[in-house]
Coordinates of C-alpha atoms and ligand atoms in Angstrom, one line a residue:
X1 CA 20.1 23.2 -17.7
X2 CA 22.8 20.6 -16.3
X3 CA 21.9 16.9 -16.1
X4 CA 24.5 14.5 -13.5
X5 CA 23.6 11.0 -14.4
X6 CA 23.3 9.6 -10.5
X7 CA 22.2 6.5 -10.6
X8 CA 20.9 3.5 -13.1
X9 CA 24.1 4.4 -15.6
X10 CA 25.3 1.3 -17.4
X11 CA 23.0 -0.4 -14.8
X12 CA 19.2 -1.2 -14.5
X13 CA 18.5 0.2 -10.7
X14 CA 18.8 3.2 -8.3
X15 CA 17.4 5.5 -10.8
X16 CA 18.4 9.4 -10.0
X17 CA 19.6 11.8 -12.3
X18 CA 20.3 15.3 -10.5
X19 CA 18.9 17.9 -13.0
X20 CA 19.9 22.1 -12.3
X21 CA 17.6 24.2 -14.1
X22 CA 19.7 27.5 -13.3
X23 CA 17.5 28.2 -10.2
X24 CA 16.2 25.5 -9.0
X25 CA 17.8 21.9 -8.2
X26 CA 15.5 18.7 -9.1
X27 CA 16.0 15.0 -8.9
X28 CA 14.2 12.4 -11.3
X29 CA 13.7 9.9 -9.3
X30 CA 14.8 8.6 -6.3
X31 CA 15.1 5.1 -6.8
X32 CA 16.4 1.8 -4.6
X33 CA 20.0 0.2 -5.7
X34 CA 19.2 -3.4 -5.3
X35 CA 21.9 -5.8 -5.5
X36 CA 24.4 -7.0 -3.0
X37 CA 23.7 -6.3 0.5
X38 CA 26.6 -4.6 1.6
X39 CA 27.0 -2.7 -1.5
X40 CA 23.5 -1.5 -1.7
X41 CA 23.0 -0.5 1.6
X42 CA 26.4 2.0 1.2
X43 CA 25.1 3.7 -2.0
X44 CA 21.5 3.8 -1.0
X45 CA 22.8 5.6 2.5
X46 CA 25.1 7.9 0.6
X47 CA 23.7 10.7 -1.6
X48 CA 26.2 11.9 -3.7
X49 CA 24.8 15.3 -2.9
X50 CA 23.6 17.1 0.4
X51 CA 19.9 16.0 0.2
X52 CA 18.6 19.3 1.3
X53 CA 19.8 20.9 -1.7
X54 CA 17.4 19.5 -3.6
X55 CA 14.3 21.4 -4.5
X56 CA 11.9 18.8 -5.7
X57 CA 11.8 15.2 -6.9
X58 CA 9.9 14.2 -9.8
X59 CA 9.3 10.2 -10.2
X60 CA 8.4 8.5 -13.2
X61 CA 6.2 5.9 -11.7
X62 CA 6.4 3.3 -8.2
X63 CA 8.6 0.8 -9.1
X64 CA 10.9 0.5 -6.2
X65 CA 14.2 0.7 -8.3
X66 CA 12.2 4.2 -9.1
X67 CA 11.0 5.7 -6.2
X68 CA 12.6 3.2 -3.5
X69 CA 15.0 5.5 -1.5
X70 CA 12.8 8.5 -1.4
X71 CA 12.4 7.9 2.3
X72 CA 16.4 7.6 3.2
X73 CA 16.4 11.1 1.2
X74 CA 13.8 12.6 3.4
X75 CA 15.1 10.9 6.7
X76 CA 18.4 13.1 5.8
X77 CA 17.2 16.2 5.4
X78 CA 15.0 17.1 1.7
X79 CA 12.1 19.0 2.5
X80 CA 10.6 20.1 -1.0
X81 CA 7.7 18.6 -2.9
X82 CA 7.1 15.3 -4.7
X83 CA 5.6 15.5 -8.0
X84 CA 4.3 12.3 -9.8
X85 CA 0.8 11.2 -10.7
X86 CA -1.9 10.7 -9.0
X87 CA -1.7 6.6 -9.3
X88 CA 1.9 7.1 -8.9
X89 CA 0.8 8.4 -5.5
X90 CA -1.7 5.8 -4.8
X91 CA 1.3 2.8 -5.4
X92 CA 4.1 4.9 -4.0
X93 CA 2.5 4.4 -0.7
X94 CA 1.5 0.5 -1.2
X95 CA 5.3 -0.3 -2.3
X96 CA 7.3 2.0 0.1
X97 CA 5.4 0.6 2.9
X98 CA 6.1 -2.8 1.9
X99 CA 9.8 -1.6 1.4
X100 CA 10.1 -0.8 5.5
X101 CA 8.4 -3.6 6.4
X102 CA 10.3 -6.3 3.7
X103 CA 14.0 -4.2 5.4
X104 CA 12.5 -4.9 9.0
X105 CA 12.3 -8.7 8.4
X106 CA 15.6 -8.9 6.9
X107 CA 17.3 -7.1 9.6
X108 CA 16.0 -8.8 12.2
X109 CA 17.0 -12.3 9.8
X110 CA 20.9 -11.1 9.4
X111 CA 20.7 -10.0 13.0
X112 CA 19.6 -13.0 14.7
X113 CA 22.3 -15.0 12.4
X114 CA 24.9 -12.1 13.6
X115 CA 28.4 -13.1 15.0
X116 CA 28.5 -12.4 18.4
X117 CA 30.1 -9.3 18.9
X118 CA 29.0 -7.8 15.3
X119 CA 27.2 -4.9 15.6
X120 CA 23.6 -5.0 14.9
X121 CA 22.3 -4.3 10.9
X122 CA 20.1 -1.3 10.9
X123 CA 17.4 -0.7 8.1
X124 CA 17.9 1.6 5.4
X125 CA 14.5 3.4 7.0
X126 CA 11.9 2.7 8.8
X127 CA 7.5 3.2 8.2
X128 CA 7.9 6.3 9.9
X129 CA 10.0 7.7 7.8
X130 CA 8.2 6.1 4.9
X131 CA 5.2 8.1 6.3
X132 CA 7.4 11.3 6.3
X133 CA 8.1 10.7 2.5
X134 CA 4.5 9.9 1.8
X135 CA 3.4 13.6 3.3
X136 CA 5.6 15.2 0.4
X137 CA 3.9 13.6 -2.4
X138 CA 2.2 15.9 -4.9
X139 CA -0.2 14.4 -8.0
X140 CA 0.0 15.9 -11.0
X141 CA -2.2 14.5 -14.0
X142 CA -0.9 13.6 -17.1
X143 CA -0.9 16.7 -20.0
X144 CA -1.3 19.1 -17.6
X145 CA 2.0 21.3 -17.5
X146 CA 3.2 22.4 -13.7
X147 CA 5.6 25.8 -12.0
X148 CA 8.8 24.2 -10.2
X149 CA 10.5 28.0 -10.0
X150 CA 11.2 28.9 -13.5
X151 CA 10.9 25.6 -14.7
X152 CA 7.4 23.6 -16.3
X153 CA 7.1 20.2 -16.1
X154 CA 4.8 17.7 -18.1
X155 CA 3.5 14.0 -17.7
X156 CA 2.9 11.9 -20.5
X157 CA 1.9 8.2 -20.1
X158 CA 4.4 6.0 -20.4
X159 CA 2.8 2.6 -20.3
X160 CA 4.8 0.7 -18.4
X161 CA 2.9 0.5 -14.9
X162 CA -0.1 2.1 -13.9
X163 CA 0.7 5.7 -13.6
X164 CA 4.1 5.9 -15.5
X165 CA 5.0 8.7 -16.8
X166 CA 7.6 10.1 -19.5
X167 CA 8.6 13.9 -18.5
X168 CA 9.5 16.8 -20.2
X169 CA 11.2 19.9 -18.1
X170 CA 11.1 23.1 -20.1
X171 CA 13.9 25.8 -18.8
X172 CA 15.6 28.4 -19.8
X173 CA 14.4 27.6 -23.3
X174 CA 15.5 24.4 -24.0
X175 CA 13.6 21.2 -23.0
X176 CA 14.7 18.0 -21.2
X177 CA 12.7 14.5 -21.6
X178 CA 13.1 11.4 -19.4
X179 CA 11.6 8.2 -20.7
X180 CA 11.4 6.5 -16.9
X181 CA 10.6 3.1 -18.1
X182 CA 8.9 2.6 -21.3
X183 CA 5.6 0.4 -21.9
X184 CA 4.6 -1.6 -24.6
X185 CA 1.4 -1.0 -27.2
X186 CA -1.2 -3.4 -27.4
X187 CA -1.0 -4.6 -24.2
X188 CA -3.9 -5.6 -22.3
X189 CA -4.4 -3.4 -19.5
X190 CA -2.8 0.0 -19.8
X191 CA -2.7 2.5 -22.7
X192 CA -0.1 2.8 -25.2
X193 CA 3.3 4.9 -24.3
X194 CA 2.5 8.6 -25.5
X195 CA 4.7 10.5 -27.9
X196 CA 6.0 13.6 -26.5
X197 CA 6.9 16.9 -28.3
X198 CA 10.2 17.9 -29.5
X199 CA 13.2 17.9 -26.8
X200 CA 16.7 18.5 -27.1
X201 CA 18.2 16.1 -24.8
X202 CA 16.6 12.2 -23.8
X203 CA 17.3 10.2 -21.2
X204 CA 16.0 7.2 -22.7
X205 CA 15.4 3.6 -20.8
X206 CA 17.2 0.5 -22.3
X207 CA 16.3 -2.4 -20.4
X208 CA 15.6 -4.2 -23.6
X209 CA 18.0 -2.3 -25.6
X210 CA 19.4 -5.6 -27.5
X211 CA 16.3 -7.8 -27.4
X212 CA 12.7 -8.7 -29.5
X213 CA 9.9 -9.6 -27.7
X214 CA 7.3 -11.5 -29.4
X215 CA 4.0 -9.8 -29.6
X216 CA 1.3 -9.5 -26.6
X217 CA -1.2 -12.0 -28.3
X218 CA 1.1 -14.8 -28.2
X219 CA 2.5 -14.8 -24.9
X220 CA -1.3 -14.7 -24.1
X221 CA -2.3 -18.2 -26.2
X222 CA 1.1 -19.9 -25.0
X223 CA 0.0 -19.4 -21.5
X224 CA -3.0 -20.7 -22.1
X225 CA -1.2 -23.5 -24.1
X226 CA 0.9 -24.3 -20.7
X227 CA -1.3 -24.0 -17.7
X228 CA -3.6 -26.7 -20.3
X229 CA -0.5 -28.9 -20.2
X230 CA 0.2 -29.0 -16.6
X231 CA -3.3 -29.1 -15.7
X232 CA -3.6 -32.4 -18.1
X233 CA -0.3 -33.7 -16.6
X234 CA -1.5 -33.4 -12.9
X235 CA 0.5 -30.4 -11.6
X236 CA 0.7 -27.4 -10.0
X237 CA 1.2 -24.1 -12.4
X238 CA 3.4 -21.1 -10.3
X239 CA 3.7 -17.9 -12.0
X240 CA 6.2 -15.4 -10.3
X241 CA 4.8 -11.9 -11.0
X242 CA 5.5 -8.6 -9.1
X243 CA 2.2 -7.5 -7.4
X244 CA 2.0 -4.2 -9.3
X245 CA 1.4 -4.6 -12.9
X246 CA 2.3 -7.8 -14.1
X247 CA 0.0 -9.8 -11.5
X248 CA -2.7 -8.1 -12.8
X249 CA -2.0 -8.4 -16.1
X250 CA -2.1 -12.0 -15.7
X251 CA -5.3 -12.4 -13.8
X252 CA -6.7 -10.6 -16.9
X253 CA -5.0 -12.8 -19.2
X254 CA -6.3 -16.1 -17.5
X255 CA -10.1 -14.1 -17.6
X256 CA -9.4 -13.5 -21.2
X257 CA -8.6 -17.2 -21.6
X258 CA -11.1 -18.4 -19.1
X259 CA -14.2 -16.9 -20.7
X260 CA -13.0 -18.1 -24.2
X261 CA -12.6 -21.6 -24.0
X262 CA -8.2 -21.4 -23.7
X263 CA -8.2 -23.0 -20.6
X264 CA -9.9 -25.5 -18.4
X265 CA -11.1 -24.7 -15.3
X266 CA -8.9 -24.7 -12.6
X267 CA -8.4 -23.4 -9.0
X268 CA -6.4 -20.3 -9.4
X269 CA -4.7 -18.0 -6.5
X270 CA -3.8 -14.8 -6.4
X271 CA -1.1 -14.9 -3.2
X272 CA 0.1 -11.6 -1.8
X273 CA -1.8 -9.3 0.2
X274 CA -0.3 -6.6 -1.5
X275 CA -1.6 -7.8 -4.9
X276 CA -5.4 -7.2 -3.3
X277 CA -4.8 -3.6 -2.6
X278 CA -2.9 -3.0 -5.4
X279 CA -5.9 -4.3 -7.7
X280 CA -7.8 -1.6 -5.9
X281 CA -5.4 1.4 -6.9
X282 CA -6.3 0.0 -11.0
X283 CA -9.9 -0.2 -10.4
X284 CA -9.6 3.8 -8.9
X285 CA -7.6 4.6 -11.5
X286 CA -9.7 4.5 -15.1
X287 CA -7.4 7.5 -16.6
X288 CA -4.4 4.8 -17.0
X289 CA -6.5 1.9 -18.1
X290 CA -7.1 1.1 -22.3
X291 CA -10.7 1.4 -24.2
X292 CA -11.4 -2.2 -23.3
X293 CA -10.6 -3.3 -20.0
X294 CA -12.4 0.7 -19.3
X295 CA -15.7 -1.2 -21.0
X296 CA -15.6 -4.3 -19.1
X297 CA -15.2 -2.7 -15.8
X298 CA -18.1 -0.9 -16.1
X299 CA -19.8 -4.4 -16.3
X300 CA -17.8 -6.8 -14.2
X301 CA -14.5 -7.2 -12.3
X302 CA -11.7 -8.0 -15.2
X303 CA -9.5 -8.6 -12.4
X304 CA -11.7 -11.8 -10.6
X305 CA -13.1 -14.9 -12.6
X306 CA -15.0 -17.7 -11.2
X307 CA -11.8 -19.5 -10.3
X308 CA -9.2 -16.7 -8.6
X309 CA -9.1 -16.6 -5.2
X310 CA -7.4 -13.9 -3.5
X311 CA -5.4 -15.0 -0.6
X312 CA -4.3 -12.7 2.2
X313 CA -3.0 -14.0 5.3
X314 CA 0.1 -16.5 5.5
X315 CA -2.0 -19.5 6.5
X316 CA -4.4 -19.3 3.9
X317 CA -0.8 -19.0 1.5
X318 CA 0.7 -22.3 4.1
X319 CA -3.0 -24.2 3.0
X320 CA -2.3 -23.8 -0.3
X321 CA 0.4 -26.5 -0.1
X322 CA -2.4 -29.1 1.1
X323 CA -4.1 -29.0 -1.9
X324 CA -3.8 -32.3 -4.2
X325 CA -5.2 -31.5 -6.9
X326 CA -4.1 -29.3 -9.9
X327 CA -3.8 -25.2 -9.4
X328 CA -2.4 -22.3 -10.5
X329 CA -1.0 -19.5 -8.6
X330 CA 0.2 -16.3 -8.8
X331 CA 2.8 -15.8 -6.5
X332 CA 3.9 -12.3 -6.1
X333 CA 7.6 -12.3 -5.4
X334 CA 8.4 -11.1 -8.9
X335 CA 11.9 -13.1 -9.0
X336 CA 11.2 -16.1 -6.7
X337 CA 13.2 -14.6 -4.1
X338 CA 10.7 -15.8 -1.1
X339 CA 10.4 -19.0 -2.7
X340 CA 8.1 -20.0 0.2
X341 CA 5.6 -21.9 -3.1
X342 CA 8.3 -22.5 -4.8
X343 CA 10.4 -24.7 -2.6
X344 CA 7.2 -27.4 -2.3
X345 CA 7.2 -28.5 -6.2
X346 CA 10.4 -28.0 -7.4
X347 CA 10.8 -31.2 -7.7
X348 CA 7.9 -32.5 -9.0
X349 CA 8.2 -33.0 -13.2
X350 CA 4.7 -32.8 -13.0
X351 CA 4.5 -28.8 -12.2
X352 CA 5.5 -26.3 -14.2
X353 CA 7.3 -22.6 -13.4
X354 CA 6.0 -19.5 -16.3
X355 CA 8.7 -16.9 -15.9
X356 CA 6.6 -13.6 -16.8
X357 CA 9.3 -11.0 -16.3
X358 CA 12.3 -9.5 -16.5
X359 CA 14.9 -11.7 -13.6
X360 CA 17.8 -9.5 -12.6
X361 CA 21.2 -10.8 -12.1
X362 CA 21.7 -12.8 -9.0
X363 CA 18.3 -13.9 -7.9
X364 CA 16.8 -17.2 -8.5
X365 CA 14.4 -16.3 -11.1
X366 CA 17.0 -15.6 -13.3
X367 CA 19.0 -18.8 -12.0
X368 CA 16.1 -20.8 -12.6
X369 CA 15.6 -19.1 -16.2
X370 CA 18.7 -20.0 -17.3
X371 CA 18.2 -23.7 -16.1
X372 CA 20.1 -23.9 -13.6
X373 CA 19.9 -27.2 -11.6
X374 CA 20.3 -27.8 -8.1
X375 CA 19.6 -24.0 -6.9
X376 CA 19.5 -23.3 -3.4
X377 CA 16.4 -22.5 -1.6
X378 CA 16.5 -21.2 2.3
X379 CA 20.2 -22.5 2.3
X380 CA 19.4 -25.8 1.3
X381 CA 20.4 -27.0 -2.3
X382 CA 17.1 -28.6 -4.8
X383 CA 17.2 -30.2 -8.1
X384 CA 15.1 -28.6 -10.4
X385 CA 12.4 -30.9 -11.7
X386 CA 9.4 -28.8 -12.3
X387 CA 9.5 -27.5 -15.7
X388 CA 10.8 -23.9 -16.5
X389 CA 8.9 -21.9 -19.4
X390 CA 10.1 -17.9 -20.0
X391 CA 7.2 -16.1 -21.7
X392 CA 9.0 -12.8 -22.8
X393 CA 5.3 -11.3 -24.4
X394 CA 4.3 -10.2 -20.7
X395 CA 7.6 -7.5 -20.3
X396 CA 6.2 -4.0 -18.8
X397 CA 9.3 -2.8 -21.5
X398 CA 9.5 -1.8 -24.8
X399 CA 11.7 -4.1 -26.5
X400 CA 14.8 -2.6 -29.0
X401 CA 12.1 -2.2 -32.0
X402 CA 9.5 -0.4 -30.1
X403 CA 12.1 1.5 -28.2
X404 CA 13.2 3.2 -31.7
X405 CA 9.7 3.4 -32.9
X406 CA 8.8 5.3 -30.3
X407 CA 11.8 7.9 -30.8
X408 CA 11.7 7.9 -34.5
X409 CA 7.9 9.1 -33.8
X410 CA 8.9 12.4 -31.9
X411 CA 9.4 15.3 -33.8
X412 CA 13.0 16.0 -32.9
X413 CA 15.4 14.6 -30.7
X414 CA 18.4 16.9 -30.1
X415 CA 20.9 14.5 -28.2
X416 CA 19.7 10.8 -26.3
X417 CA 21.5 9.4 -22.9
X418 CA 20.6 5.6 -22.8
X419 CA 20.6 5.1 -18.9
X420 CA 18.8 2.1 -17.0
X421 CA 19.9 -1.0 -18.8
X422 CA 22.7 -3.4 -18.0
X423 CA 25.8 -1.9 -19.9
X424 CA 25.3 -4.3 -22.7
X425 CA 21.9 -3.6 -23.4
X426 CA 22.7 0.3 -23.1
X427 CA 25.6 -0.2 -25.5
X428 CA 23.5 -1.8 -28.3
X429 CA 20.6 0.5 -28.2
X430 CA 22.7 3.5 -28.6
X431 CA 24.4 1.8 -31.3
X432 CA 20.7 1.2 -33.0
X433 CA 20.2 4.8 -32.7
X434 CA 23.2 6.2 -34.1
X435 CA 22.7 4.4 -36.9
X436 CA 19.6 5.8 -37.5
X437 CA 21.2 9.0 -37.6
X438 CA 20.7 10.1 -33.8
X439 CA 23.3 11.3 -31.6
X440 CA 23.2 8.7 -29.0
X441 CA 25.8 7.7 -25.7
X442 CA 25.8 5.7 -23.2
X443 CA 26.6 7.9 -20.1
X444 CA 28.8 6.8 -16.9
X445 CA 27.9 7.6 -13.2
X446 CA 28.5 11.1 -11.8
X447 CA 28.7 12.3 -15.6
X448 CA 27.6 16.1 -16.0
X449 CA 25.7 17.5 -19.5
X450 CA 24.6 20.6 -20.4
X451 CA 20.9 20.9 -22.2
Ligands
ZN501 ZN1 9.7 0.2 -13.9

């Protein structure tokens, strides 16, 4: 088996790694490059291989930087299979339709801004060809092994989102693993990452290859601790939090808190459409949920509380701005790039900002994260009053310690690749390894190893 390292190499997006089992030609993932426009757009148009050359994909789980480009690849010609599992399916088709409508929007933005005489921007792709991708999508459960030609392939759950997965692909006699991203243990909504058997080459995550997170339990009282502050003071409480996963996470949270006396009561708002039907795909999907959020949704909605209101349609989002009185809301552009809530109490000491996850480089969460003060806002530069609170417990990612727990539990690890993490982060987690004996690198893009 050959492995070419594609994408997320020294770098945390546009997962792909090309793998050829000797007769037939997979991708893992197929994920989005996000960064720079210009720069994106080239190396999300441009495979670095004809696209109908490839047999199958095989995604690890819906996050766009994951499964993101799958449509561009079947708008150029792949016509094989996509494996993944069955609540992979259900949020593939939630996020990549949001992806062709989110690139539709933009375009037509850059466009009506376009020089005269520039030619138009086109998107990347388009809903129909998100419904063209959609059509190939095959669900395979978790620990139950699957024929690509001579090859077998294996979920385990990886923890992260719902429906991640870690896979194994046996060929040939030798066995390749692929981390995708890897969750956390003792989490509150999803079940623990799963050790899988012996393999003799990992492609290991390392988002948080240098960094600690403190446990679950506290970023769960200091929430509490903060949204009682701000109430008290007057203000409003944002929380930025993708609509997959982590909003969820923190509606359960603020139940948890809720029902035990950690915070007052306060009107709370769950703003994104996409957040509503993505709280349908956990409720339809019990296999990826833990022992005791299982229990209490046999008995009641762990996702709702007396005090969360979901919020659909943009002028039920623009009223929200009306309301003088203290709330909370969970807005669901993950790094504040919308910053359509945002914009209204930035500048009121008053409110406070709970950063919940991980801010990539250049967007305004992470601008805001690292207090930076005046940041612009739909062009227009804003001094930063509200106050700014980073509550690393909530990560979707194992952090450096669980990260080598969770390989020093499998029974052998022949060699490990450390892809998806910013080079520094991929540099010190295969630094951590080797000095626990593994033979770990950090591989470059386009790189080619045999299994
Ligand atoms: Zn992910």
């Amino acid at each position: 088996m050959q492995v070419t390292f594609y994408g997320a190499a020294r770098t945390v997006t546009g997962s792909m790694h090309l793998v050829d089992t000797g007769g037939e030609r997979l991708l893992l993932d197929c994920g989005m490059f996000q960064g720079r426009r210009a720069e994106s757009q080239e190396i999300n148009a441009h495979f670095p291989f004809p696209p109908a050359s490839i047999g199958a994909v095989v995604l690890s789980h819906a996050h766009l930087d994951h499964c993101g480009n799958l449509p561009t690849l079947v708008r150029q010609g792949f016509a094989g299979p996509v494996h993944c599992t069955p609540a992979t399916r259900d949020l593939v088709a939630l996020i990549l339709r949001d992806s062709a409508k989110v690139q539709q929007q933009d375009v037509a933005f850059v466009n009506k801004r376009r020089a005269e005489g520039a030619p138009p921007t086109t998107p990347l792709y388009t809903a129909d060809d998100v419904e063209a991708a959609l059509d190939r999508l095959v669900a395979q459960p978790y620990g139950r092994p699957f024929a690509l030609g001579e090859a077998t392939i294996t979920f385990f759950d990886a923890g992260h989102i719902l429906g991640s997965a870690v896979t194994t692909i046996d060929a040939g006699g030798r066995r390749l693993g692929f981390t995708g991203d890897l969750g956390r243990s003792g989490t509150s909504i999803l079940r623990g990452p799963e050790t899988p058997p012996a393999v003799d080459v990992l492609l290991m995550e390392s988002t948080y290859g240098d960094r600690l997170h403190p446990p679950y339990a506290e970023g769960e009282r200091r929430l509490g601790e903060l949204v009682g502050q701000t109430v008290a003071a007057g203000g409003k409480t944002l929380v930025p939090a993708f609509a997959v996963g982590r909003a969820q996470d923190i509606a359960y949270a603020l139940h948890r808190l809720r029902d035990g006396g950690g915070i007052p009561a306060v009107r709370t708002f769950m703003d994104s459409p996409m957040a509503v039907d993505a709280t349908e795909i956990f409720r339809a999907h019990p296999e990826c949920l833990n022992d005791e959020i299982r229990a209490r949704l046999e008995e009641a909605d762990p996702f709702g509380f007396t005090d969360l209101r979901y919020v659909r349609s943009v002028d039920d989002s623009k009223a929200l701005n009306a309301i003088d009185e203290p709330f909370l809301v969970i807005a669901t552009s993950g790094m504040c790039e919308s910053g359509r809530i945002l914009h209204h109490h930035i500048g009121d000491p008053r409110s406070a900002l709970l950063i919940v996850g991980f801010q990539a480089a250049n967007t305004l969460g992470r601008r805001l994260a690292d207090g930076v003060s005046p940041v612009n806002i739909f062009g227009e530069p804003h001094d930063v009053r509200l106050r700014v609170n980073t509550l690393p417990s909530f990560s979707a990612h194992a952090d450096r310690d669980e990260l080598l727990a969770w390989v020093q539990a499998m029974p052998r690890v022949g060699r490990i690749f450390c892809v998806h993490g910013e080079e520094r982060q991929s540099l010190a987690l295969a630094g951590a390894l080797a000095a626990r004996g593994f033979a770990a690198e950090v591989p470059t893009r386009g790189q080619q190893v045999t299994v």
